[in-house]
């Protein structure tokens, strides 16, 4: 089959690799219909996250089950399924508590020795604990497939940030970051009943999506100017709930500074940079809570799936470029240069 491999910074290749097969009775093989490029993939692409030459890449996909092991009972050949960005067994203590990203037997697509999502097929360990079956008719609906694909990561991650920030009905929410996760954070806040949603971003195409997703205000400034703008919009108090979806020192400092006393920050931006941006003295004095991390999206799919299927939420506008499998390197280049927000890959 064809699959995307990474060999060095900015050196992505689409190559012939062995077809995946069922190795263990708990495995399934999924033929990929849709996959996508994540902003976190760019850290490997830029050489800021180590990868072995020839390692697979990609962690968001949905597709059709081609084969399943003898112990797999929840999905079978021909089923349309979505995979969260990590596999999990579904039965360990952490999985039962909903923290599937800490599964004792879990792992990350594209890890050494495992398939990545940006290929024609994937061997899925622990298929019963990992895969979620989707309605068969969705396979013929391109728009719905795109929306369902976001459940593999970005929509669930935005939801995780909103929960960590304590978004509730009537709350004022601020979202730091105008990437796909930040935009899904806007949509998640709207879904949870926020009264006011302030999106921080300067890219007009992205802030237009934010408004479509429910943002009531847009702040284009950065740093201290952004803090002043948010406080001006909130009577000097700041937001009850702040979603941090970037992961830099500056973005976290901005998040702290725009949080209302007694408020909370939900952070899901993959941390990178020289420091955290956290001033514990400020957080202590103003009673600011901090919660977030790697989103256990497998635990959220059952809750979010009905709203995607009935159109209550439609995260599909985060995809603004589509490529075939051979065009994946071009998709990375477009996202790296910020000419694309999020690239979808079709097989």
XYZ file of C-alpha atoms in Angstrom:
347
model
C 0.000 0.000 0.000
C 0.949 3.670 -0.151
C 1.680 5.522 3.068
C 3.285 8.760 4.215
C 6.712 8.492 5.840
C 9.003 11.109 7.317
C 12.753 10.933 6.788
C 14.095 14.305 7.968
C 12.821 17.835 8.572
C 10.689 18.880 5.589
C 11.340 15.499 3.944
C 8.003 13.706 3.679
C 7.549 10.911 1.172
C 4.648 8.797 0.012
C 6.059 5.321 -0.441
C 5.150 1.670 -0.920
C 5.032 -0.114 2.443
C 3.813 -3.579 3.472
C 0.046 -4.022 3.645
C -1.202 -4.211 7.232
C -2.476 -7.565 8.483
C -4.191 -8.830 11.601
C -1.414 -9.965 13.938
C -3.351 -10.420 17.163
C -6.927 -11.588 17.731
C -7.822 -8.123 19.070
C -6.651 -6.345 15.875
C -8.591 -4.987 12.935
C -7.419 -3.667 9.577
C -9.122 -0.469 8.414
C -9.034 0.818 4.838
C -8.732 4.591 5.178
C -11.350 6.738 3.442
C -10.482 10.067 5.024
C -7.490 11.277 7.005
C -6.019 14.685 7.749
C -2.971 16.634 8.825
C -2.837 17.924 12.404
C -1.071 21.056 13.542
C 0.910 18.853 15.930
C 2.227 16.895 12.909
C 4.063 20.057 11.910
C 6.426 19.764 14.890
C 7.815 16.557 13.416
C 7.751 18.075 9.929
C 9.835 21.026 11.130
C 12.248 18.820 13.050
C 11.088 20.030 16.468
C 9.847 16.555 17.450
C 12.182 13.625 16.857
C 11.250 10.911 14.375
C 13.201 7.978 12.984
C 13.890 8.094 9.223
C 11.073 6.270 7.455
C 8.675 6.429 10.405
C 4.966 6.627 9.578
C 2.958 9.723 10.370
C -0.655 10.822 10.817
C -3.136 10.102 13.606
C -6.617 11.134 12.393
C -8.626 8.827 10.143
C -11.865 7.022 9.444
C -12.540 4.163 7.093
C -13.937 0.703 6.409
C -13.051 -2.410 8.384
C -11.465 -4.887 5.971
C -10.609 -7.632 8.427
C -10.913 -8.254 12.159
C -9.361 -10.662 14.629
C -11.212 -13.558 16.238
C -11.727 -11.708 19.533
C -13.115 -8.496 17.999
C -16.846 -8.284 18.654
C -17.988 -4.657 18.247
C -16.973 -4.062 14.622
C -16.688 -6.308 11.589
C -15.862 -6.400 7.917
C -17.607 -3.634 5.993
C -18.305 -1.373 8.977
C -17.603 2.338 8.684
C -15.561 3.392 11.716
C -13.720 6.381 13.146
C -10.491 6.016 15.118
C -9.426 8.399 17.903
C -5.839 9.625 17.677
C -4.617 7.011 20.155
C -5.590 3.373 20.486
C -6.735 2.025 23.853
C -7.907 -1.298 25.227
C -11.112 0.090 26.736
C -10.894 -2.047 29.872
C -7.941 -0.864 31.979
C -8.499 1.348 35.035
C -7.766 4.544 33.104
C -10.074 3.629 30.223
C -12.919 2.835 32.621
C -12.374 6.264 34.178
C -12.552 7.922 30.742
C -8.845 8.750 30.497
C -8.197 6.640 27.414
C -5.028 8.546 26.531
C -3.389 7.038 29.614
C -4.414 3.479 28.717
C -1.959 0.953 30.120
C -1.781 -0.762 26.721
C -2.450 2.228 24.493
C -0.351 3.919 21.869
C -0.125 6.603 19.233
C -0.602 6.109 15.492
C 2.698 6.466 13.658
C 4.763 5.219 16.590
C 7.783 3.174 15.572
C 6.548 -0.140 14.207
C 2.931 0.988 13.771
C 0.921 2.370 10.861
C 0.117 6.053 10.600
C -3.236 7.456 9.598
C -1.908 9.108 6.442
C -1.844 5.922 4.411
C -4.204 3.632 2.553
C -4.807 1.265 5.482
C -4.035 0.872 9.180
C -3.676 -2.057 11.551
C -5.692 -1.117 14.629
C -4.675 -2.710 17.943
C -7.475 -3.294 20.480
C -10.161 -2.643 17.897
C -13.026 -3.099 20.383
C -11.651 -0.448 22.713
C -10.565 1.941 19.974
C -12.894 2.028 16.988
C -16.370 3.566 16.988
C -18.860 2.336 14.416
C -20.603 4.949 12.301
C -23.828 4.732 10.269
C -23.108 2.975 6.963
C -24.973 5.622 4.966
C -22.477 8.288 6.062
C -19.918 6.743 3.692
C -21.756 8.286 0.730
C -22.084 11.764 2.258
C -18.860 13.723 1.715
C -19.808 16.629 3.977
C -20.866 14.336 6.810
C -17.690 12.261 6.443
C -15.650 15.433 6.840
C -17.544 16.381 9.990
C -17.175 12.865 11.396
C -13.441 12.918 10.721
C -13.044 15.758 13.236
C -14.154 13.348 15.984
C -10.802 11.593 15.620
C -9.081 14.598 17.214
C -9.866 18.289 16.780
C -13.541 18.370 17.778
C -12.919 16.143 20.788
C -9.862 18.185 21.725
C -11.804 21.445 21.520
C -14.485 19.851 23.698
C -11.828 18.725 26.203
C -10.534 22.295 26.429
C -14.034 23.656 26.961
C -14.678 21.164 29.763
C -11.323 21.948 31.368
C -12.140 25.635 31.268
C -15.486 25.020 32.913
C -17.599 26.392 30.062
C -21.233 26.549 31.129
C -24.477 28.194 30.135
C -24.257 31.947 30.336
C -20.472 32.056 30.629
C -18.093 34.395 28.862
C -15.429 32.359 27.053
C -12.201 33.454 25.391
C -10.340 31.230 22.930
C -6.610 31.755 22.410
C -5.602 30.314 19.046
C -7.273 30.330 15.640
C -6.118 26.926 14.425
C -8.508 24.028 13.889
C -8.487 23.074 17.581
C -9.169 26.636 18.702
C -12.033 26.910 16.220
C -13.474 23.629 17.467
C -13.113 25.065 20.965
C -15.369 27.920 19.860
C -17.888 25.403 18.530
C -17.671 23.357 21.731
C -18.251 26.461 23.867
C -21.275 27.368 21.776
C -22.612 23.824 22.142
C -22.222 24.004 25.938
C -24.262 27.195 26.127
C -21.713 29.999 26.456
C -23.361 33.407 26.196
C -20.340 35.271 24.874
C -17.347 33.820 23.002
C -14.306 35.956 22.281
C -12.022 34.485 19.610
C -8.407 35.677 19.557
C -6.962 35.522 16.047
C -5.841 37.745 13.215
C -6.358 35.570 10.124
C -9.616 36.800 8.577
C -10.523 33.480 6.987
C -10.172 31.721 10.310
C -12.005 34.334 12.345
C -14.840 34.119 9.826
C -15.150 30.424 10.694
C -14.990 31.335 14.387
C -17.977 33.641 13.936
C -19.782 30.908 12.016
C -19.114 28.562 14.933
C -20.535 30.999 17.476
C -17.921 33.633 18.309
C -19.563 36.899 19.285
C -16.348 38.957 19.285
C -12.935 38.786 17.615
C -9.698 40.197 19.015
C -6.907 40.475 16.455
C -4.249 41.894 18.788
C -1.576 39.848 20.529
C 0.270 40.089 23.830
C -0.573 42.982 26.119
C -2.772 44.573 23.470
C -4.884 41.418 23.329
C -5.215 41.380 27.113
C -6.357 44.999 27.110
C -8.871 44.301 24.336
C -10.424 41.309 26.115
C -10.635 43.183 29.379
C -12.250 46.111 27.599
C -14.892 43.737 26.244
C -15.555 42.259 29.694
C -15.818 45.332 31.880
C -12.231 44.902 33.028
C -12.849 41.470 34.551
C -11.795 38.958 31.872
C -13.468 35.704 30.798
C -14.957 33.059 33.089
C -13.475 30.334 30.893
C -10.390 30.513 28.672
C -9.392 27.913 26.080
C -5.657 27.830 25.327
C -5.076 26.066 21.991
C -1.571 27.124 20.959
C 0.976 25.891 23.494
C 3.539 28.699 23.509
C 4.770 30.701 26.463
C 3.106 33.846 25.107
C -0.246 32.136 24.511
C -0.345 30.708 28.026
C 0.612 34.064 29.539
C -2.180 35.689 27.532
C -4.609 33.028 28.727
C -3.742 33.685 32.378
C -4.003 37.440 31.967
C -7.459 37.350 30.345
C -8.985 34.924 32.864
C -11.440 36.414 35.315
C -10.728 35.999 39.029
C -12.209 32.629 39.983
C -12.132 31.460 36.372
C -10.396 28.554 34.702
C -8.133 27.774 31.761
C -8.544 24.649 29.644
C -5.226 24.039 27.887
C -4.820 21.687 24.932
C -2.101 23.393 22.893
C 0.850 21.001 22.662
C 3.496 22.785 24.796
C 6.509 24.062 22.912
C 8.867 26.943 23.574
C 11.204 28.071 26.314
C 8.804 28.070 29.263
C 5.253 27.669 30.441
C 4.122 31.268 30.703
C 2.540 30.466 34.061
C 2.903 32.776 37.030
C 1.696 30.696 39.964
C 1.573 33.771 42.180
C -0.932 35.422 39.849
C -2.965 32.238 39.583
C -2.956 31.760 43.342
C -3.965 35.337 44.124
C -6.790 35.346 41.563
C -8.012 31.784 42.187
C -7.443 30.712 38.581
C -7.745 26.994 37.883
C -5.799 25.167 35.174
C -6.919 21.903 33.637
C -6.291 20.170 30.337
C -3.732 18.091 28.510
C -4.002 15.313 25.942
C -7.683 14.943 25.105
C -9.225 11.495 25.707
C -11.290 11.841 22.560
C -12.369 8.171 22.546
C -14.374 8.918 25.684
C -16.055 11.915 24.039
C -17.047 10.383 20.693
C -20.281 8.771 21.977
C -21.405 12.142 23.355
C -20.466 14.230 20.316
C -21.421 11.765 17.573
C -25.230 12.249 17.774
C -24.840 16.027 17.471
C -22.679 15.632 14.368
C -25.071 13.135 12.797
C -28.133 15.340 13.307
C -26.350 18.547 12.278
C -26.457 20.241 15.674
C -22.738 20.852 15.199
C -20.800 20.787 11.933
C -17.035 21.101 12.395
C -16.292 20.337 8.722
C -15.465 23.967 7.753
C -12.074 23.561 9.474
C -10.994 21.650 6.349
C -10.065 24.161 3.663
C -7.796 22.043 1.454
C -8.145 18.484 0.163
C -5.434 16.285 -1.325
C -5.104 12.673 -2.381
C -2.563 10.425 -0.747
C 0.147 11.426 -3.233
C -0.440 15.085 -2.384
C 0.220 14.795 1.353
C 3.641 16.541 1.180
C 1.955 19.509 -0.528
C -0.638 19.569 2.232
C 2.055 19.781 4.894
C 3.767 22.588 3.028
C 0.504 24.533 2.834
C -0.166 24.183 6.550
C 3.428 25.017 7.441
C 3.163 28.208 5.397
C -0.309 28.952 6.838
C -1.936 28.994 3.426
C -4.174 26.158 4.639
C -5.946 25.796 7.970
C -6.362 22.012 7.979
C -5.763 19.581 5.131
C -7.989 16.589 4.482
C -6.660 13.512 2.704
C -8.979 11.382 0.611
C -8.428 7.810 -0.528
